Structures are given as C-alpha cells and as structure tokens.
PDB file of C-alpha atoms and ligand atoms in Angstrom:
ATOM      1  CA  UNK A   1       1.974   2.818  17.391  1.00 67.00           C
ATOM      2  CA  UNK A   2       0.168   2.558  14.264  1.00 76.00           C
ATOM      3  CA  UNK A   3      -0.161  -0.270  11.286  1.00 81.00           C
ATOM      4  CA  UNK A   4       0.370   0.396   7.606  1.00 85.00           C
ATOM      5  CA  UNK A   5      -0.204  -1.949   5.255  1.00 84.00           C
ATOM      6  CA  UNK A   6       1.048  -1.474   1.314  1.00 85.00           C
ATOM      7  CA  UNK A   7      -1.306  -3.298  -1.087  1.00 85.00           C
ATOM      8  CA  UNK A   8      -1.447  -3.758  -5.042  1.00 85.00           C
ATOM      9  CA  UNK A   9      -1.225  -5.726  -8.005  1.00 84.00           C
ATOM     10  CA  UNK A  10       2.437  -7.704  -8.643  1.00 80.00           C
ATOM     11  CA  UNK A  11       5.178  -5.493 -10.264  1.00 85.00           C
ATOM     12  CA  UNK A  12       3.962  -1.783  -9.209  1.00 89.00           C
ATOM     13  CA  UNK A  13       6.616  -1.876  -6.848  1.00 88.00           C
ATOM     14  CA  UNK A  14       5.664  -2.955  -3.477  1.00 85.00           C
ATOM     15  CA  UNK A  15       8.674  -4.532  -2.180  1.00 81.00           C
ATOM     16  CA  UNK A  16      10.813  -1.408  -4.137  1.00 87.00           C
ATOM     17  CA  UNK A  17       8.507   1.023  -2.164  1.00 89.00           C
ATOM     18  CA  UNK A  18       9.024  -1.289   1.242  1.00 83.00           C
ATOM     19  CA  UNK A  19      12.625  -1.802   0.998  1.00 82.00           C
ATOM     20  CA  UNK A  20      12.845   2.447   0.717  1.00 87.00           C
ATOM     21  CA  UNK A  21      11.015   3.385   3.712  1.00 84.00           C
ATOM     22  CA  UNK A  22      12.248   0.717   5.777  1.00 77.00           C
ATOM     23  CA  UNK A  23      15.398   0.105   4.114  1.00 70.00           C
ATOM     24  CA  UNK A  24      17.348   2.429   6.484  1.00 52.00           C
ATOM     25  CA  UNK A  25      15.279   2.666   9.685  1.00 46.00           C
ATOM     26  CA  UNK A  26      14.526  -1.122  10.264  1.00 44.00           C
ATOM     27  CA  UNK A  27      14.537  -2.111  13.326  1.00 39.00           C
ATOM     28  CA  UNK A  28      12.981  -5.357  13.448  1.00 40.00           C
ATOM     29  CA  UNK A  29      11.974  -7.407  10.631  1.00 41.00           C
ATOM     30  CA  UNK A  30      10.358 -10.688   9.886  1.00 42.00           C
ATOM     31  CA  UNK A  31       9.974 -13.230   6.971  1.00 43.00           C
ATOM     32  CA  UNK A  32       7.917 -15.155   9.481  1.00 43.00           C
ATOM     33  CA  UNK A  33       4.261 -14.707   9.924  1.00 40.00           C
ATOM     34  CA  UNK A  34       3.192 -13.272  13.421  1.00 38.00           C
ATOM     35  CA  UNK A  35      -0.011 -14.375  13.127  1.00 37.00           C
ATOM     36  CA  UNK A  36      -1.882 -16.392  10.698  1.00 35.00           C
ATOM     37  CA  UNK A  37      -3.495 -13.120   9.509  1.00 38.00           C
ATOM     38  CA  UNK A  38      -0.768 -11.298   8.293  1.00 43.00           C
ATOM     39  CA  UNK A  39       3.091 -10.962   8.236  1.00 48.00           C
ATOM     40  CA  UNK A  40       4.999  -8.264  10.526  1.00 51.00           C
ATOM     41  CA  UNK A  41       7.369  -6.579   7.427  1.00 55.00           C
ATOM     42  CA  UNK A  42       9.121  -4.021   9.595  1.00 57.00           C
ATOM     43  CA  UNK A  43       8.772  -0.877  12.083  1.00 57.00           C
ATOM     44  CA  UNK A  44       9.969   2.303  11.746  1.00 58.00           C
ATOM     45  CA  UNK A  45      10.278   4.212  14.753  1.00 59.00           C
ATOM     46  CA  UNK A  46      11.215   7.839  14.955  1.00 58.00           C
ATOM     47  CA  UNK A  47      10.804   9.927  17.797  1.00 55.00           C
ATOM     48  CA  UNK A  48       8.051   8.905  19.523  1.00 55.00           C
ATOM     49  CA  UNK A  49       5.981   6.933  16.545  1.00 57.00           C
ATOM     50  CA  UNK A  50       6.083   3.381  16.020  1.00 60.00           C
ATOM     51  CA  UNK A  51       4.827   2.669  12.268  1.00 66.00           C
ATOM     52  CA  UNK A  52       4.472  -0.858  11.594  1.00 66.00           C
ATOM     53  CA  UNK A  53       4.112  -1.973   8.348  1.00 68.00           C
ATOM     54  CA  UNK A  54       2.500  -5.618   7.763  1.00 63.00           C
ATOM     55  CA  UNK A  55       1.928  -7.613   4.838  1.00 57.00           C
ATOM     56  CA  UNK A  56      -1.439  -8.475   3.575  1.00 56.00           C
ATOM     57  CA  UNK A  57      -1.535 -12.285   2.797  1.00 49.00           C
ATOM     58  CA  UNK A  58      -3.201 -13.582  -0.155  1.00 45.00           C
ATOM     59  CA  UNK A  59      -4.284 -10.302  -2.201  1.00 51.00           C
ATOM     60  CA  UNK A  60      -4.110 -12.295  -4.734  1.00 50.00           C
ATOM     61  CA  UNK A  61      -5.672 -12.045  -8.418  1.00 51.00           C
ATOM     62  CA  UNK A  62      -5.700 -14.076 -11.562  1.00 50.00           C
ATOM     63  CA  UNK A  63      -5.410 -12.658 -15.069  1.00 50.00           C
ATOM     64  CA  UNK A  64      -8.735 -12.236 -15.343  1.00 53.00           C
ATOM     65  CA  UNK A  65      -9.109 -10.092 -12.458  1.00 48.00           C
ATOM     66  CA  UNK A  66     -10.435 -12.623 -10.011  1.00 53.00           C
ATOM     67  CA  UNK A  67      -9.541 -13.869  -6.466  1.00 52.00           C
ATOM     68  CA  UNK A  68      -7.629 -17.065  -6.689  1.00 50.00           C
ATOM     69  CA  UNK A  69      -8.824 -18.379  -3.330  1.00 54.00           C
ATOM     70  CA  UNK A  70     -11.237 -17.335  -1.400  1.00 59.00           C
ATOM     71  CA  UNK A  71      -9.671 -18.267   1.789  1.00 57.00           C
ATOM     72  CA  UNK A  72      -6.669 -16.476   1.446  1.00 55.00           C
ATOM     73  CA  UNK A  73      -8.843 -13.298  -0.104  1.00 60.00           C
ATOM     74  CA  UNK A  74     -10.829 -13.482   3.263  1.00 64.00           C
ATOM     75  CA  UNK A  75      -7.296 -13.408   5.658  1.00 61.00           C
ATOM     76  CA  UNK A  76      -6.715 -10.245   3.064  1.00 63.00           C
ATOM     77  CA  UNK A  77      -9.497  -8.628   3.762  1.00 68.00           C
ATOM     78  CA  UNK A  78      -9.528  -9.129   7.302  1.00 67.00           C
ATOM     79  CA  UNK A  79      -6.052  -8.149   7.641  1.00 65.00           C
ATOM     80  CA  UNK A  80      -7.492  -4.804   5.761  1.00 72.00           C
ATOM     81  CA  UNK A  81      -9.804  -4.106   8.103  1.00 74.00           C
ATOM     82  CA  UNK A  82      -7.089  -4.332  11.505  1.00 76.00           C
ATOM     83  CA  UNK A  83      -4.785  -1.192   9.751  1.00 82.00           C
ATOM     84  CA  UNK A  84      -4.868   2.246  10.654  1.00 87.00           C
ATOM     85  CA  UNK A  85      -3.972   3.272   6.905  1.00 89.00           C
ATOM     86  CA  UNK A  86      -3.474   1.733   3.503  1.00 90.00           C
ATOM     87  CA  UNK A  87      -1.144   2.758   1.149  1.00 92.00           C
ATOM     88  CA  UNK A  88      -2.727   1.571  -2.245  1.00 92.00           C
ATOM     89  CA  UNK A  89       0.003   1.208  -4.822  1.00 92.00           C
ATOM     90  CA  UNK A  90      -0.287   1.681  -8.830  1.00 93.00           C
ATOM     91  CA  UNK A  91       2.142   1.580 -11.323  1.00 92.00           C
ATOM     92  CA  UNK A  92       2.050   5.627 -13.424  1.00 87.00           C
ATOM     93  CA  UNK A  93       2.386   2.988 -16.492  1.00 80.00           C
ATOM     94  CA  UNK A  94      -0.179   0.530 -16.216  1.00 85.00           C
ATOM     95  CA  UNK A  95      -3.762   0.402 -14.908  1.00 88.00           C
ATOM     96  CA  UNK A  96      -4.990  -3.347 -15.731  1.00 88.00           C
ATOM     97  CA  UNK A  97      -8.385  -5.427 -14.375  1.00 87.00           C
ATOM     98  CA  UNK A  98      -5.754  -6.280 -11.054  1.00 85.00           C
ATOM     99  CA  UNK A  99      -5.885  -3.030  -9.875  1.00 88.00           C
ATOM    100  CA  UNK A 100      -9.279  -2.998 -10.447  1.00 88.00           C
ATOM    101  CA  UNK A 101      -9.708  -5.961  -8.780  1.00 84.00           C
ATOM    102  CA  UNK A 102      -7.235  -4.576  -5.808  1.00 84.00           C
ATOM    103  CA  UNK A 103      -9.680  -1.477  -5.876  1.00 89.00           C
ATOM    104  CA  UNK A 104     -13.046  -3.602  -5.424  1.00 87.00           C
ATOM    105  CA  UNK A 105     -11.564  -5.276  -2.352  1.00 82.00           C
ATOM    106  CA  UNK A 106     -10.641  -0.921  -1.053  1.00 87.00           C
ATOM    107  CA  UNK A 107     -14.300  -0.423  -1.141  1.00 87.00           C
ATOM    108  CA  UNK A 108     -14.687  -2.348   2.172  1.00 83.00           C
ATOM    109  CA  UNK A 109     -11.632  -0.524   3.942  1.00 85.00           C
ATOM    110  CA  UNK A 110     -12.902   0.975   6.921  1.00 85.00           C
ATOM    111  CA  UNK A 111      -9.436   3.031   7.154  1.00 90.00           C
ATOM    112  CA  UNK A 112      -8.353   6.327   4.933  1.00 94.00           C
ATOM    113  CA  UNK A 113      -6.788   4.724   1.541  1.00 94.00           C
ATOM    114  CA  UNK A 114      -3.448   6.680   0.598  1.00 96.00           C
ATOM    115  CA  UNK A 115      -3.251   6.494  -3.471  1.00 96.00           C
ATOM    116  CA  UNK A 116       0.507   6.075  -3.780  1.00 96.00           C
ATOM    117  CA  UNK A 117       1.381   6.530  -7.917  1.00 95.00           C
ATOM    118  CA  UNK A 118       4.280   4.641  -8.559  1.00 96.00           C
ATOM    119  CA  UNK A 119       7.240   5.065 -11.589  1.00 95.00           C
ATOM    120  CA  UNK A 120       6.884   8.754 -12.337  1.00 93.00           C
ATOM    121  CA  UNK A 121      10.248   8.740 -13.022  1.00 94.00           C
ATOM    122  CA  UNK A 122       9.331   7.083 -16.079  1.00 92.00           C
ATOM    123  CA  UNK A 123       7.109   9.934 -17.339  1.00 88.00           C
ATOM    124  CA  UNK A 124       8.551  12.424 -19.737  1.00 86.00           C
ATOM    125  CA  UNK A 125       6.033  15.524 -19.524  1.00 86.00           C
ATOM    126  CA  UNK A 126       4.971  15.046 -16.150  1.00 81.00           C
ATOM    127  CA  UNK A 127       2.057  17.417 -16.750  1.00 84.00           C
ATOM    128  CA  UNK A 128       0.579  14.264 -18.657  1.00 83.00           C
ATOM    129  CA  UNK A 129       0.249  12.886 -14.934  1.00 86.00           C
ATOM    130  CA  UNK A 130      -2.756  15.544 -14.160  1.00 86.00           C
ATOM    131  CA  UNK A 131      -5.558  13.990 -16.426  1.00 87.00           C
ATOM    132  CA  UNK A 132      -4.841  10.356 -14.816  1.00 85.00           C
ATOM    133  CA  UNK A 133      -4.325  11.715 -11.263  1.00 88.00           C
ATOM    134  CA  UNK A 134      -7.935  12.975 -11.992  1.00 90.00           C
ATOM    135  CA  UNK A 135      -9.328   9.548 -13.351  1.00 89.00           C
ATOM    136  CA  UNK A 136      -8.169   7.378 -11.041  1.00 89.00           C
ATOM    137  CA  UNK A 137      -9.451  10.036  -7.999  1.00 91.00           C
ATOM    138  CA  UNK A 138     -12.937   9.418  -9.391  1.00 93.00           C
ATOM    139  CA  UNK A 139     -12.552   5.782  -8.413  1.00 92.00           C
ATOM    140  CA  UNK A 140     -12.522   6.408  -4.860  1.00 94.00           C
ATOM    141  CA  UNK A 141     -12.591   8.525  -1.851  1.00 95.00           C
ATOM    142  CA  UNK A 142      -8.679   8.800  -1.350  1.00 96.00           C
ATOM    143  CA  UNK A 143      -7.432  10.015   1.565  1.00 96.00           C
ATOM    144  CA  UNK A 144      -4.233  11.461  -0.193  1.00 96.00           C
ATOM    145  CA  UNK A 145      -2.659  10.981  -3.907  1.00 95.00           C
ATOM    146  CA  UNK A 146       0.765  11.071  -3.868  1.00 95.00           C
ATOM    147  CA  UNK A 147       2.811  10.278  -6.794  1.00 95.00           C
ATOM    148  CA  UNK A 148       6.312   8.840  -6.253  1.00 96.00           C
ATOM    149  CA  UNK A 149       9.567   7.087  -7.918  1.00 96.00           C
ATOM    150  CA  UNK A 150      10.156   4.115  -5.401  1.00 94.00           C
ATOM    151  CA  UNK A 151      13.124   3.249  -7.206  1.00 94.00           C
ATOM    152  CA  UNK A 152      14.672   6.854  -7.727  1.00 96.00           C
ATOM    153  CA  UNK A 153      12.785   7.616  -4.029  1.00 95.00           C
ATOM    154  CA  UNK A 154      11.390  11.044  -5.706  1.00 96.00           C
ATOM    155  CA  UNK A 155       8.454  12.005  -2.865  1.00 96.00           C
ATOM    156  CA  UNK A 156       8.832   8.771  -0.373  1.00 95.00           C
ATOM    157  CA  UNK A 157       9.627  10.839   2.225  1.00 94.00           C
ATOM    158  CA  UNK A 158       6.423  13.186   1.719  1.00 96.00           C
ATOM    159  CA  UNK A 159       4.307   9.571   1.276  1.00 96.00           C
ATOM    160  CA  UNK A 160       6.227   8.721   4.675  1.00 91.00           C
ATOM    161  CA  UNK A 161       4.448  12.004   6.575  1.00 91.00           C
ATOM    162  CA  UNK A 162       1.074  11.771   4.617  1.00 94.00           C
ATOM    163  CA  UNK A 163       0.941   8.234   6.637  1.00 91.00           C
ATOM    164  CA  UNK A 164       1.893   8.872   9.781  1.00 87.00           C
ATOM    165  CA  UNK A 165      -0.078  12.061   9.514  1.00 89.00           C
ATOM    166  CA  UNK A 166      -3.258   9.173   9.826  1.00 89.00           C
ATOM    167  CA  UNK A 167      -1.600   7.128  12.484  1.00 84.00           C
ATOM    168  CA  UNK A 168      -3.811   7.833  15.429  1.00 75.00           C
ATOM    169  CA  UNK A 169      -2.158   9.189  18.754  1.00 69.00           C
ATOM    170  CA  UNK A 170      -2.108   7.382  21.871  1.00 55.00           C
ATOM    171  CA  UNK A 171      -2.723   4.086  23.280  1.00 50.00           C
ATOM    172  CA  UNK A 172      -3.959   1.976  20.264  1.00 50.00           C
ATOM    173  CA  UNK A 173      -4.007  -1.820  20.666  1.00 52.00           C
ATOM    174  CA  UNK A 174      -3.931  -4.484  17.656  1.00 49.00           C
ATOM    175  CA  UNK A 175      -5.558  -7.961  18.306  1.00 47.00           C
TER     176      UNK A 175
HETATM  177  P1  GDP B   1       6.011  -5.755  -6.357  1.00 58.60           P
HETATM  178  O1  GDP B   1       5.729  -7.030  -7.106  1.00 58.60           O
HETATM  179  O2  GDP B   1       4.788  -4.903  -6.284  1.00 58.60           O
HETATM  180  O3  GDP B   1       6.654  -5.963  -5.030  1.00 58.60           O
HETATM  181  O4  GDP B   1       7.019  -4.928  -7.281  1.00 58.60           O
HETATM  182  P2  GDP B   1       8.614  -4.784  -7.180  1.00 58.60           P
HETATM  183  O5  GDP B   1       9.000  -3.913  -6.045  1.00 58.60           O
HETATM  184  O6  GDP B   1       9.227  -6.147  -7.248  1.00 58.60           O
HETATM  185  O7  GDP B   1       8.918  -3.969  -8.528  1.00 58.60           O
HETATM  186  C1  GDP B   1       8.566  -4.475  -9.817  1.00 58.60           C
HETATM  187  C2  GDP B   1       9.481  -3.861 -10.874  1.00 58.60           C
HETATM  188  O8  GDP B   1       9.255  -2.467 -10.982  1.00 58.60           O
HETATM  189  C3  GDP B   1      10.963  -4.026 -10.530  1.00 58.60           C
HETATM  190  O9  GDP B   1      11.644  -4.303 -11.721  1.00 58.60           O
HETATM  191  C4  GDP B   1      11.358  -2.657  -9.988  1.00 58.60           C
HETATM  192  O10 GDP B   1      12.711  -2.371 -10.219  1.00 58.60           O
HETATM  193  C5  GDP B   1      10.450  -1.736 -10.792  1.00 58.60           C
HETATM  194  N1  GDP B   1      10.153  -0.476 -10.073  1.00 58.60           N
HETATM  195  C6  GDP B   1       9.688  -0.343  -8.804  1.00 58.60           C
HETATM  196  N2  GDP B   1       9.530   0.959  -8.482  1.00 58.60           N
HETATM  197  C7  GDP B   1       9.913   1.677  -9.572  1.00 58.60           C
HETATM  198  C8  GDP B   1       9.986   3.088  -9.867  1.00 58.60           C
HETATM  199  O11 GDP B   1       9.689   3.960  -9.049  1.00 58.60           O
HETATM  200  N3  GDP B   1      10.401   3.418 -11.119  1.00 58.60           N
HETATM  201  C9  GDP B   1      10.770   2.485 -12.061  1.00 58.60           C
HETATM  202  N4  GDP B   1      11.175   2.939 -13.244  1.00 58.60           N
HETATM  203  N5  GDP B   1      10.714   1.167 -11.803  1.00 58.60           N
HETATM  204  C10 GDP B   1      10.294   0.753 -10.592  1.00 58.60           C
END
C-alpha cells in the first residue's frame, strides 16, 4: 500500500488530474478528513497495489507568495513528510511566486518529488516545452518529469506507473 499526495498552486489542475486517475478506479472516497493531518481522497487498487492518494491540508499561499497560516502550513508539511511520493503539479502556462512558494516547502520532502507538467495540450510547438522542462529541472532534484494534459488525459496513465514505480513493496504502515 503506498500514499501519494498531489500538491500545487490553485488552478494547475489538481482536482482535473485527481478526478482522472481516480475517476474510474475509485473505490473508496472521502470528503471527510481521516485524521486531522490530512484528508483520505481515494485508492486505487489494481492487482495487488493499493495507491492511496491523500490531500495535503492547508498548502496554502497568498499573492505574494507567502503562507497564510502557519498552522495549517505546519499540518502541510507534516502531511509531506508521511507520503511515499509527491506528485508536484505546474501549469505548462504559468510559473508564478506560488509555485515557487509550493517549491520552497519540496525542499524539505524526504520522499522522491514527481514533476507532473500540466496543460500541454495547450502548447502549439511542443518542442517549445524542452527549454522549460530544462529550467524548471534545475530547481530541484526530481525524481521524474512528466508532462501531461489532465483534461485531454494525454500521458496520465504513464504519470500513473512513474508513481507506483516509487511505491515501496511490502508491509508499509502509515501512522
Ligand atoms: P486545482 O485548483 O489545482 O484543483 O485546478 P482544477 O483541477 O480546478 O483546474 C483549474 C482549471 O484548469 C480548470 O478550468 C480546468 O478545466 C483547467 N485544466 C486542468 N487541467 C487541464 C489541462 O490538462 N489542459 C487544459 N487546457 N486545462 C486544464
């Protein structure tokens, strides 16, 4: 069994991206909050994986890039650190001082960080993709990059295998 959690900025397409991978397979969800830490989305099991994706409360930035309460930034955090992998979600269209700020908080991840690049359905010459792939590689050790098309679902499956391909096997227990 292994925990995923998506994060990033509102609007890059979190809920689009969660609602795609989950959308078909769901076996359980919950609007509910298991735990005061974080919030059970949904599990995908197939075969003999359980993938568990959870919400991570309170990621949370202002316009000018900064936390909006530290509580709720610490629960984020916190909930970071209790994953197996993070998917960390951009929009192809947009970088802005949120991601940045999302980015900051990825420096204290002690699990891989999976660079998901949202909306390349939106790009015309998708070889303009390359020099940005490259910039935003420089800003951390990624795991993976993986661009995808939540929306259109162009690569979701591929982002699907690149997680569980960091899901440990065997008995793995979450506090
Ligand atoms: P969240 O705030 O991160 O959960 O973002 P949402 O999932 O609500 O998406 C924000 C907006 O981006 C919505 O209008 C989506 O329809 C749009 N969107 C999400 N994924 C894609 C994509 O792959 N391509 C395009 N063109 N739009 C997308």
């Amino acid at each position: 069994c292994g925990y995923v959690t998506i994060v990033g900025r509102p609007n890059v397409g979190k809920s689009t991206l969660m609602n795609r991978i989950l959308g078909q397979k769901l076996s359980i969800t919950s609007k509910k909050p298991q735990t005061t830490r974080h919030q059970i989305l949904g599990i995908k099991t197939e075969d003999d994986l359980q993938v568990i994706y959870v919400d991570t409360p309170g990621l949370h930035i202002d316009d000018k890039g900064r936390a909006l309460n530290r509580y709720m930034n610490r629960a984020a955090s916190e909930a970071l650190r209790h994953v197996d992998v993070i998917v960390f979600l951009v929009d192809r269209t947009a970088w802005t001082e949120e991601d940045e700020a999302v980015l900051e908080k990825l420096k204290f991840a002690r699990c891989p960080v999976i660079l998901a690049v949202n909306k390349v359905d939106l790009l015309k010459d998708k070889s303009a993709l390359l020099p940005q792939l490259e910039l935003l590689s420089s800003k951390l050790d990624f795991a993976e990059i993986v661009p995808i098309s939540a929306e259109k679902g162009h690569n979701v499956e591929h982002l699907e295998e690149v997680v569980e391909g960091f899901i440990p096997q065997g008995v793995h227990l979450y506090p």
